[in-house]
Coordinates of C-alpha atoms in Angstrom, one line a residue:
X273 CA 5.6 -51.7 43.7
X274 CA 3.7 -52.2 40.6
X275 CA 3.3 -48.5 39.8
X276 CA 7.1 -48.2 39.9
X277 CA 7.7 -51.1 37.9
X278 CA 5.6 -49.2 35.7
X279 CA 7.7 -46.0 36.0
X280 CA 11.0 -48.1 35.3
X281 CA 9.5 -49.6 32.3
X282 CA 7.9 -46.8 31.1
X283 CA 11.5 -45.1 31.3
X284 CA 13.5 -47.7 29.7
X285 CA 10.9 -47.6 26.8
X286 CA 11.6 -43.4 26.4
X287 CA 15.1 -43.8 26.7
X288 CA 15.2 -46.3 24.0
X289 CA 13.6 -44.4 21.1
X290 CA 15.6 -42.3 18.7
X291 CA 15.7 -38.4 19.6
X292 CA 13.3 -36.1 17.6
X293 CA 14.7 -33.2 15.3
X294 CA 14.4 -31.1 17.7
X295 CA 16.8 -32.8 20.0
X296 CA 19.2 -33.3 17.5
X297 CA 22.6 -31.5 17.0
X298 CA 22.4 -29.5 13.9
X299 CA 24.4 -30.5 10.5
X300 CA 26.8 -28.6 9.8
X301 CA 28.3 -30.2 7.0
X302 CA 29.4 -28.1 3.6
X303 CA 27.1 -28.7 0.6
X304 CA 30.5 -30.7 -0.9
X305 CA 31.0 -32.8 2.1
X306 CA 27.4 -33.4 2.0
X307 CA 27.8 -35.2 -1.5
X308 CA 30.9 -36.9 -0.3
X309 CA 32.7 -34.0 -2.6
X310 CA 31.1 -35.4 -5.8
X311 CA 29.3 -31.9 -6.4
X312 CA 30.3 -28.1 -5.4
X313 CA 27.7 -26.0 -4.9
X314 CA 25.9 -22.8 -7.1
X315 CA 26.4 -20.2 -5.7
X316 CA 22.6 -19.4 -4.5
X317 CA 23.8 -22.8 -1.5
X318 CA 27.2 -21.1 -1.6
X319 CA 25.6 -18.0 0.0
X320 CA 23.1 -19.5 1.7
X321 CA 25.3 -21.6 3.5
X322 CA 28.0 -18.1 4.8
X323 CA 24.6 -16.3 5.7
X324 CA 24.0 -19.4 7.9
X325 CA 27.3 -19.2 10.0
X326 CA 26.9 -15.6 10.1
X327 CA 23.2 -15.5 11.8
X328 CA 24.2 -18.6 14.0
X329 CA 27.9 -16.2 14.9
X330 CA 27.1 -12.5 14.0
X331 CA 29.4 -11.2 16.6
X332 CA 32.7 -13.1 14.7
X333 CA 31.2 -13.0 10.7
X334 CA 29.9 -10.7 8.8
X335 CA 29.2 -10.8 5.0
X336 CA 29.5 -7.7 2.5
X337 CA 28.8 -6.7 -0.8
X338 CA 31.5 -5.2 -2.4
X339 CA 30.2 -4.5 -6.1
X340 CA 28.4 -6.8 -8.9
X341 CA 29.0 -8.3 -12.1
X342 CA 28.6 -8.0 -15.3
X343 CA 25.5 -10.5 -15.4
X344 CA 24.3 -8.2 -11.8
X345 CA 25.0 -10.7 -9.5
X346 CA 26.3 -9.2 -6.2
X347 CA 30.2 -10.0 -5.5
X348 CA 30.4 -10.7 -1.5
X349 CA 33.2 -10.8 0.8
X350 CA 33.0 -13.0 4.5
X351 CA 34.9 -11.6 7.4
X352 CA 35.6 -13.6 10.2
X353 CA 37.2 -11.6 13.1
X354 CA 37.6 -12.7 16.7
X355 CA 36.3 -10.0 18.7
X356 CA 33.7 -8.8 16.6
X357 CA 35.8 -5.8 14.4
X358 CA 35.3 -5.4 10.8
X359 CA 36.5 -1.9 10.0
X360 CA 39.6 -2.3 8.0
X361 CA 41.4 0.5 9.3
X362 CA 40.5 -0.3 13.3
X363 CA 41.4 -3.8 12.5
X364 CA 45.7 -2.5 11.1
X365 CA 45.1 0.0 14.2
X366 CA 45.2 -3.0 16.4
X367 CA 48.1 -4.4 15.1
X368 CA 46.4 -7.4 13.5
X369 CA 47.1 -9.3 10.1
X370 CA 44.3 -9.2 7.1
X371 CA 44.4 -12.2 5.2
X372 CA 42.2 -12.6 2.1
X373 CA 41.5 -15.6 -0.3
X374 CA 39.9 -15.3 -3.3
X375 CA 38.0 -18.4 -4.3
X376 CA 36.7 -19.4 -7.9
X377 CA 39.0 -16.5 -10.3
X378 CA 38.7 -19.8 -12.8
X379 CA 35.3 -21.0 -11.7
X380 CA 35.7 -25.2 -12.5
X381 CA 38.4 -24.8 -9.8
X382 CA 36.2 -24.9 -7.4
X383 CA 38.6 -26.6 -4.0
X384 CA 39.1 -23.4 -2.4
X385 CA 35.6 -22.3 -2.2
X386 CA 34.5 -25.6 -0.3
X387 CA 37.8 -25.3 1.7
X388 CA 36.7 -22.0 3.2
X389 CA 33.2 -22.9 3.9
X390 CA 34.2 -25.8 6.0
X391 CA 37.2 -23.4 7.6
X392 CA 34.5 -21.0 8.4
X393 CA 32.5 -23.1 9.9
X394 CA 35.0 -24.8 11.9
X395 CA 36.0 -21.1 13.5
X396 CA 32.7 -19.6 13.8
X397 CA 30.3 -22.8 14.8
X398 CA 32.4 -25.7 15.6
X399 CA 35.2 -23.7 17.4
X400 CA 38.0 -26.0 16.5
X401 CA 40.1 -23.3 14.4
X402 CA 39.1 -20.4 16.8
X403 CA 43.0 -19.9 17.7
X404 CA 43.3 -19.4 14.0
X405 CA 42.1 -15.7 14.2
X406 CA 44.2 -14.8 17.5
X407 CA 46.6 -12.8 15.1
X408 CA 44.8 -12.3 11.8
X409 CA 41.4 -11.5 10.5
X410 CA 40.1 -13.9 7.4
X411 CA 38.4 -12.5 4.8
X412 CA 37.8 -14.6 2.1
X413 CA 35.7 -14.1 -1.3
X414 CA 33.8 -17.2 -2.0
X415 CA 33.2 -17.2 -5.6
X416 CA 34.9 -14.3 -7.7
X417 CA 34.2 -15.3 -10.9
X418 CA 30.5 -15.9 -10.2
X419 CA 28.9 -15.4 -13.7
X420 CA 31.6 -18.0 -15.2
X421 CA 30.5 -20.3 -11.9
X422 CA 26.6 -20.3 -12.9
X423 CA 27.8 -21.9 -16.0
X424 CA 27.7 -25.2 -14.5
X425 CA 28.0 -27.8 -17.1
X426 CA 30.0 -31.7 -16.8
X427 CA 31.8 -30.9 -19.9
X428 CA 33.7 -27.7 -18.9
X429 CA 36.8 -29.2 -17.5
X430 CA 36.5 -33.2 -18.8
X431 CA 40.7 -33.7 -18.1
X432 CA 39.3 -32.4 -14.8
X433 CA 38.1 -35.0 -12.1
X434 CA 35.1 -34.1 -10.3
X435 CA 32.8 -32.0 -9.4
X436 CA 30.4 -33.5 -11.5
X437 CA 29.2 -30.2 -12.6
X438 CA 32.1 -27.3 -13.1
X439 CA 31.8 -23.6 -14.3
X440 CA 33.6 -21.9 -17.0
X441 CA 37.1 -20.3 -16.6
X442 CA 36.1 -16.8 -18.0
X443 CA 33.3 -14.7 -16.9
X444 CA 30.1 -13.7 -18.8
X445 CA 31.9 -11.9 -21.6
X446 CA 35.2 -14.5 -21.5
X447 CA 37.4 -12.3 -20.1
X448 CA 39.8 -14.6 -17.9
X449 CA 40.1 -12.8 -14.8
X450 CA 42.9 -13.6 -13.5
X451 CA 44.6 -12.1 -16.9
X452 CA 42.7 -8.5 -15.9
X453 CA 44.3 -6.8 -13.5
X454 CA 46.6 -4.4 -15.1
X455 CA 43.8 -3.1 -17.6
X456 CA 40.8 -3.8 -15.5
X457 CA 38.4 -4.3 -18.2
X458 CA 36.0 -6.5 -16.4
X459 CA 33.6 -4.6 -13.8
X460 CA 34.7 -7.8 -11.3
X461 CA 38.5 -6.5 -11.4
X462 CA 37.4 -2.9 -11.2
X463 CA 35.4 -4.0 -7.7
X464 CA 37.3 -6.0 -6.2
X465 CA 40.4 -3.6 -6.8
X466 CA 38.8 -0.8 -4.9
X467 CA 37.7 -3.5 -2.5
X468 CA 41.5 -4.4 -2.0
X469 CA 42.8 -0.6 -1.4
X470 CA 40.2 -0.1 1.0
X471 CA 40.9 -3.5 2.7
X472 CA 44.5 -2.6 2.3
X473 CA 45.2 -6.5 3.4
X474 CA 48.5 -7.9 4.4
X475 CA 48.4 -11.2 3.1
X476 CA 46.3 -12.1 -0.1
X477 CA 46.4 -15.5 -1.9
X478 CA 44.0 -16.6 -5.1
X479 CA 42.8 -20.3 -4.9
X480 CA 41.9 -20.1 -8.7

């Protein structure tokens, strides 16, 4: 009797103290949601953060380089596909949409880049938006304009609330972007223009 009391005790005592790290569910929370969305993050935690999804889901994400720019920094898109295809032309073969968002043309505008990295997560890790790639495959740019991004300063976009640091709306030379297409001056349009024909997408929308 006393050696069971013993036992009881003994496992009222373990069941009482707080679970180690290693028994602990992982955080998944975005780098914004994180900081309560008082910060966005560079674009090093940017990348770090899709390259995390994609090793803990490399059978739904994979990430691509699709050119560099001007300052040399690689320009990336993330592909999220349900059943593991990322070949643009066997993904129109099956009949399937190709939606693309660019995040970050304008780099202080910075809500569609921590929008995707929480969508991503919730498809790929969390599995609440899986249904959301029945039909489509997302493919989303996280930060286009990365040069301007890296030019994180508070005073950038002061009529502008929040993050408390913001990048600069033209990229390393100026050039806005989003004013580039037709002449393609910047190497970031002339990349992400042969990215698009080869992508030939169906749907494409630009969160600035």
């Amino acid at each position: 009797m006393i050696l069971r009391a013993h036992l009881i005790f003994a496992a009222i005592i373990l069941a009482s103290q707080p679970l180690g790290l290693s028994a602990q569910a992982p955080d998944w929370r975005t780098p914004a949601e994180v900081s309560g969305y008082r910060t966005t993050p560079d674009y090093a935690e940017t990348v770090a953060y899709v390259e995390r999804i994609a090793k803990a889901n490399p059978a739904q994400v994979r990430i691509e380089n699709f050119g560099k720019t001007g300052e040399g920094r690689d320009l990336k898109i993330v592909i999220a596909s349900k059943d593991g295809v990322f070949d643009p032309a066997a993904i129109h073969a099956s009949g399937r949409a190709i939606l693309l968002v660019q995040n970050s043309i304008h780099a202080g505008e910075m809500d569609g880049k921590d929008a995707c990295l929480a969508l991503l997560r919730d498809i790929a890790v969390t599995k609440t938006q899986t249904s959301l790639l029945d039909h489509v495959v997302f493919v989303f740019i996280p930060v286009y304009n990365i040069d301007g991004h890296e030019q994180r300063s508070p005073y950038n976009r002061i009529n502008q609330n929040g993050p408390e640091l913001a990048g600069w709306r033209g990229n390393a030379t100026n050039l806005n972007l989003n004013r580039d297409y037709m002449k393609a001056d910047a190497p970031e349009t002339r990349a992400f223009l042969k990215m698009f024909h080869r992508w030939l997408l169906t749907f494409s929308s630009t969160t600035m």
